[in-house]
Short mmCIF file of C-alpha atoms in Angstrom, two decimals:
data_model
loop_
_atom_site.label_atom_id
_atom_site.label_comp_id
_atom_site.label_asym_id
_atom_site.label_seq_id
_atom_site.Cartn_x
_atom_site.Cartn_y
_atom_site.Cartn_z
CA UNK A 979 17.74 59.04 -37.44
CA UNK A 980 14.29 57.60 -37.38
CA UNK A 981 12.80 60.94 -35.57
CA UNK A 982 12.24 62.17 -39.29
CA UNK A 983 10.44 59.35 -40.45
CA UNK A 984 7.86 59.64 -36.98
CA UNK A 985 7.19 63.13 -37.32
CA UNK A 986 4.83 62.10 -40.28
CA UNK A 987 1.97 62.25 -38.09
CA UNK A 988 0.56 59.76 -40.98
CA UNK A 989 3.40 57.50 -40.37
CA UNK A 990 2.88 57.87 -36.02
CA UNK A 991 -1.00 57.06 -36.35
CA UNK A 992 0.21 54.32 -38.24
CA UNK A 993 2.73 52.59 -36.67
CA UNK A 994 0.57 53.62 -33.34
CA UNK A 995 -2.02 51.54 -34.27
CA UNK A 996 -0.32 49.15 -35.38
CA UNK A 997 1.70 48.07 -32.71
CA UNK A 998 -0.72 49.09 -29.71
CA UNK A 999 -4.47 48.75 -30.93
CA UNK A 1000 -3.54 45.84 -33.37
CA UNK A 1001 -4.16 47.48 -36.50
CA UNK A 1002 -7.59 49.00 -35.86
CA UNK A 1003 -7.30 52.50 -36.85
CA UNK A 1004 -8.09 54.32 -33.53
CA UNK A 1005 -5.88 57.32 -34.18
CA UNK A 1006 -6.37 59.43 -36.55
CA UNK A 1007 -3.43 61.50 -37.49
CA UNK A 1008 -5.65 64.79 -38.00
CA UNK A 1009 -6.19 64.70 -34.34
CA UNK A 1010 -2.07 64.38 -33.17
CA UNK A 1011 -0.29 67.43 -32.03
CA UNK A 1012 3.07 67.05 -31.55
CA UNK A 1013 4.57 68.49 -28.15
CA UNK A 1014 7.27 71.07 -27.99
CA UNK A 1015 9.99 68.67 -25.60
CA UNK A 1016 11.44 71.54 -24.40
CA UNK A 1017 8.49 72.63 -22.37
CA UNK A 1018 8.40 69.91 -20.18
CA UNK A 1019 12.00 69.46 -18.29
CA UNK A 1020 15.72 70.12 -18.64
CA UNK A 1021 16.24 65.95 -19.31
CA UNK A 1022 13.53 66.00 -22.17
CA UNK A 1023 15.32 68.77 -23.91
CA UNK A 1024 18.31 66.53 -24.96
CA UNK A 1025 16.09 63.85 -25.77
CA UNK A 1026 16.86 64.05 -29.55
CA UNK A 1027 15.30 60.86 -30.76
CA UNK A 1028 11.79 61.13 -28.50
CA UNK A 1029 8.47 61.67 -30.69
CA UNK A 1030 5.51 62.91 -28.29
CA UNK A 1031 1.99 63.33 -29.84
CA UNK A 1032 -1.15 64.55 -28.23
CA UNK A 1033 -4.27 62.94 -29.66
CA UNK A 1034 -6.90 65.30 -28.99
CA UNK A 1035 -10.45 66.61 -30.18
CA UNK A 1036 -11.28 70.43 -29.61
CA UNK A 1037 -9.59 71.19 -26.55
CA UNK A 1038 -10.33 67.43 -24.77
CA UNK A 1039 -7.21 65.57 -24.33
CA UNK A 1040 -7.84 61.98 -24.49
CA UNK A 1041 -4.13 60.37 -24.59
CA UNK A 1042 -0.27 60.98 -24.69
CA UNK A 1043 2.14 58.46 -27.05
CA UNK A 1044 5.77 58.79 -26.52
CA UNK A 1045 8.22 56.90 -29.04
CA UNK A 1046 12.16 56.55 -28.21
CA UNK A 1047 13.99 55.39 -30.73
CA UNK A 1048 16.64 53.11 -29.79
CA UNK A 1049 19.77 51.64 -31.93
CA UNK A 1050 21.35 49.64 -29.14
CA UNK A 1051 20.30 47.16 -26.02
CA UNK A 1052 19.91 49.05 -23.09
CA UNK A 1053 19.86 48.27 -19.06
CA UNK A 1054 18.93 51.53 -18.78
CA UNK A 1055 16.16 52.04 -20.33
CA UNK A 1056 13.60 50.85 -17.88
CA UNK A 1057 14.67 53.82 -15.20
CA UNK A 1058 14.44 56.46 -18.23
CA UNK A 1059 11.61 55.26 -19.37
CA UNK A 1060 9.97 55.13 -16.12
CA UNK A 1061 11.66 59.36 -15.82
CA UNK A 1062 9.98 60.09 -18.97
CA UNK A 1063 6.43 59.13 -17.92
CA UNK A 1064 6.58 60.53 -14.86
CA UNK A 1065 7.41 63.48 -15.93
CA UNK A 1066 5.02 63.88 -18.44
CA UNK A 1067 2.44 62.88 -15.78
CA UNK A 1068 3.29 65.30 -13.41
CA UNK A 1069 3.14 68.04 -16.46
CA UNK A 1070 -0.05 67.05 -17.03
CA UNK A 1071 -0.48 67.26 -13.53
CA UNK A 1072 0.12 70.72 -13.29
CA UNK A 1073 -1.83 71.79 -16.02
CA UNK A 1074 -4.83 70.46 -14.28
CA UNK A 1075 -5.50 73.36 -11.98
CA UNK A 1076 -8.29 71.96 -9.79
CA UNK A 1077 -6.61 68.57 -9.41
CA UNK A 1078 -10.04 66.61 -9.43
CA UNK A 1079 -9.60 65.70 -13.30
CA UNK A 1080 -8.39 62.25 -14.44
CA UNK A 1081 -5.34 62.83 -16.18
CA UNK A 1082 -5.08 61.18 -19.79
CA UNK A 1083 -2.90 58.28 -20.35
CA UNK A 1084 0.54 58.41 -21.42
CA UNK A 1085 1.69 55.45 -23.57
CA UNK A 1086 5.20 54.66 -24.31
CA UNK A 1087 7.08 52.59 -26.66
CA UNK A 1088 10.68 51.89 -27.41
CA UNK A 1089 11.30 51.87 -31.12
CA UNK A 1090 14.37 49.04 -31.38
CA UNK A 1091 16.47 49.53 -34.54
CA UNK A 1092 19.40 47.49 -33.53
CA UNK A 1093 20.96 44.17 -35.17
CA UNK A 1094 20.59 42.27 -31.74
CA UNK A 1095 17.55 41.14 -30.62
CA UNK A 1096 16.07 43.12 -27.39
CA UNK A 1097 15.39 39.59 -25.02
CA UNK A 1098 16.32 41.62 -21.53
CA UNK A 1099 15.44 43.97 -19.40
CA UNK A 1100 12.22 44.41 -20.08
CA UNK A 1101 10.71 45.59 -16.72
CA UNK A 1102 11.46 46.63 -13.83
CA UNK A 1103 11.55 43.29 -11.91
CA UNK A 1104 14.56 42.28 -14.33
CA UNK A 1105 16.69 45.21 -13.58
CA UNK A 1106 16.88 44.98 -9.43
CA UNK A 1107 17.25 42.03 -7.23
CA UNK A 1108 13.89 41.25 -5.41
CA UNK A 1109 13.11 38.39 -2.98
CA UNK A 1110 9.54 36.75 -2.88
CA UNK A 1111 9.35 38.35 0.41
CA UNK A 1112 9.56 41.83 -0.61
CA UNK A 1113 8.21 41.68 -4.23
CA UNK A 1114 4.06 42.51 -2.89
CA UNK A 1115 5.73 45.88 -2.21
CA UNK A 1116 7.69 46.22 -5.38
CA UNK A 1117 5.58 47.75 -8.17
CA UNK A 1118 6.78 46.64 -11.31
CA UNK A 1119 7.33 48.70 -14.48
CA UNK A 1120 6.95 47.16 -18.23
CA UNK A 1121 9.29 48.68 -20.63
CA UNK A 1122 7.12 48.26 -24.06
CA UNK A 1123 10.02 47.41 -26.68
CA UNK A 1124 8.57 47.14 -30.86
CA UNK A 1125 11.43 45.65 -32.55
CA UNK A 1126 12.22 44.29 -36.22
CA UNK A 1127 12.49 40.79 -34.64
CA UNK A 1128 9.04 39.95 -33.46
CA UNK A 1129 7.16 42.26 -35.80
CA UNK A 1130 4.65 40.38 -38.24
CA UNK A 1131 2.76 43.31 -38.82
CA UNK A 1132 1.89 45.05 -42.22
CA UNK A 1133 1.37 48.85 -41.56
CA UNK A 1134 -1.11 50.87 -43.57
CA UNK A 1135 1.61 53.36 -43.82
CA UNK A 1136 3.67 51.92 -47.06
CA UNK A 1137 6.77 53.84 -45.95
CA UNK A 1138 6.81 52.65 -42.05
CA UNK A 1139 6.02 49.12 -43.67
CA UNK A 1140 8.88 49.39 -45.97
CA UNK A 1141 10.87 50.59 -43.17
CA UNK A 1142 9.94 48.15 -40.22
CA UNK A 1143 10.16 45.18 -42.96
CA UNK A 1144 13.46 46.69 -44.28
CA UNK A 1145 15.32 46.53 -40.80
CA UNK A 1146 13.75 42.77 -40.83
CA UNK A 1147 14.39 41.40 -44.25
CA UNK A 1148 18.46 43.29 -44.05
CA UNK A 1149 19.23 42.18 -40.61
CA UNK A 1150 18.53 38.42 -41.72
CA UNK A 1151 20.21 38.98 -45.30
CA UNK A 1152 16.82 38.35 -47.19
CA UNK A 1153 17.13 41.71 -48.67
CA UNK A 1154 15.49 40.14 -51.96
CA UNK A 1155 12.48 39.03 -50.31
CA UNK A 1156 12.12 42.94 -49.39
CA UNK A 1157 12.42 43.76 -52.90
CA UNK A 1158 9.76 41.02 -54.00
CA UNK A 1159 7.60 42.62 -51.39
CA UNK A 1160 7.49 46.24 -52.40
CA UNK A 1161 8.00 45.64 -55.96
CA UNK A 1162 6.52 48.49 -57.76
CA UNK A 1163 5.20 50.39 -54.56
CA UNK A 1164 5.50 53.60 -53.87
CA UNK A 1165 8.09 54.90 -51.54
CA UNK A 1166 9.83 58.18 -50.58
CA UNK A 1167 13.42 58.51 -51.17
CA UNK A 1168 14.67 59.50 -48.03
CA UNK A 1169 12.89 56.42 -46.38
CA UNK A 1170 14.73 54.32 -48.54
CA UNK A 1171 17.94 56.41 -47.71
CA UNK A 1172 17.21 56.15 -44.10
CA UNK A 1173 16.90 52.56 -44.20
CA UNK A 1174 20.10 51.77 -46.23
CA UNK A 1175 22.55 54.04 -43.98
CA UNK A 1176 21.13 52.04 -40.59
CA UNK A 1177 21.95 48.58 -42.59
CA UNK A 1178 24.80 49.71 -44.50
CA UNK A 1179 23.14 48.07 -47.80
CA UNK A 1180 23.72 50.93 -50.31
CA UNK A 1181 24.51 48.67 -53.67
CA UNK A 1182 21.26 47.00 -52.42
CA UNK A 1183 19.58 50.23 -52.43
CA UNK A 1184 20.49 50.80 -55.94
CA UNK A 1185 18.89 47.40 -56.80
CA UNK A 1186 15.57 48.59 -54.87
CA UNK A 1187 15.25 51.99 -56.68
CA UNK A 1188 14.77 49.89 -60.16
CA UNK A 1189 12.28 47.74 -58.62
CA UNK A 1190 10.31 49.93 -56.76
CA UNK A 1191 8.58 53.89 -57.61
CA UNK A 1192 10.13 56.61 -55.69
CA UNK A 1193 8.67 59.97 -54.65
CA UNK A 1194 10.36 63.03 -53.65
CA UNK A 1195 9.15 63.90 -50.48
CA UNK A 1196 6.34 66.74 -50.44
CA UNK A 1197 6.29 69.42 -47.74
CA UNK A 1198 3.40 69.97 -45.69
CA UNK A 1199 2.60 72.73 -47.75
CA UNK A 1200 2.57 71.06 -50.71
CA UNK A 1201 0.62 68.33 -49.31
CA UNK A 1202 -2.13 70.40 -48.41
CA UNK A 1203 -2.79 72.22 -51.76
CA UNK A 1204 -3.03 68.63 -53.17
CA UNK A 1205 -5.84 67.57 -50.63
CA UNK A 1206 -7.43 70.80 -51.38
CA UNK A 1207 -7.29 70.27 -55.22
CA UNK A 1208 -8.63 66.77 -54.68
CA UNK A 1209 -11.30 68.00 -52.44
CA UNK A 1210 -12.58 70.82 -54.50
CA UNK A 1211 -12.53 68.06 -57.65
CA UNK A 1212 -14.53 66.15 -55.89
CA UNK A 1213 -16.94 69.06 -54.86
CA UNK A 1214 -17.27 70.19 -58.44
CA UNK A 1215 -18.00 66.20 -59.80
#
């Protein structure tokens, strides 16, 4: 469900830097490409939910950032996770034809949407049973998990704010502080759709919509021709 709302590359560069650079505003969403899953293995191309965005300048690659959404706890997730990146790292791999080049790094993160809070299975060391002994030869993995339950941050992207707040605020029935919060901000409809059929709170929904200003959503299109107009307004003072 929440695939729609990260193929904004506006609302990826957001919640990218965000949750990973601490709100400094390293990416830029001009510079993300989204990859084609399909490409890159049979397993990837039932991965419905995965976002993968290339943040690049000319033809320079610089890094890789991987999203799974996730609406339950899983064991499991560590080992796919750890599939995932490897596989993208041997893509990359392959691409690089003299094999002398650094490859770029790929950064994932598990986007939690789920009621319970994610307090397992968090690496690798969790999942398996390891003695002191043998642990120097283990190498550990770190499964990167951005749930509603630890987040304190406010995005710069109103509609992953109201979103990541949303899952907060209804999961700990404070739905009217969310209403306080975004009262009279702008957000798109199907955000606010999204949001209400993960929590189930659609009479609160119709509360929201009189507090707050909705937008249809624009297509890409559409979006551009309204940069354009602003830009050539600008040009002509």
């Amino acid at each position: 469900m929440t695939k729609k709302l990260f193929e904004d590359k506006e609302v990826f560069a957001s919640f990218i830097n965000g949750v990973i650079y601490h709100g400094k505003k390293i990416l830029s969403s001009h510079h993300l490409k989204e990859i084609n899953l399909s490409t890159i293995s049979d397993s990837f191309k039932e991965r419905i939910r995965d976002i993968v965005q290339v943040y690049q300048t000319g033809d320079e690659i610089f890094s890789l950032y991987h999203i799974e959404s996730q609406s339950v706890v899983d064991f499991s997730m560590v080992f796919r996770m750890m599939e995932y990146q490897a596989e993208l790292y041997l893509k990359k791999f392959k691409e690089n034809h003299r094999h002398r080049e650094k490859l770029p790094l790929i950064i994932s993160v598990v986007f939690y949407t789920g009621k319970e809070e994610w307090k397992q299975y968090r690496s690798l060391y969790e999942c398996v049973q390891l003695s002191k002994e043998i642990e120097p030869w283990i190498s550990d993995y770190k499964l990167h998990v951005f749930g509603w339950a630890q987040n304190e941050i406010e995005f710069d992207n109103m509609d992953l704010n109201f979103f990541v707040w949303g899952l907060k605020y209804s999961y700990q029935d404070k739905w009217e502080y969310l209403m306080t919060k975004f009262k009279n901000k702008i957000i798109k409809r199907g955000t606010m759709k999204m949001l209400s059929e993960m929590c189930g709170q659609k009479e609160e929904l119709k509360d929201m919509e009189e507090r707050v200003e909705v937008t249809h959503e624009l297509g890409s299109y559409q979006r551009r021709m309204i940069n354009q107009g602003i830009e050539q307004g600008i040009h002509q003072g």
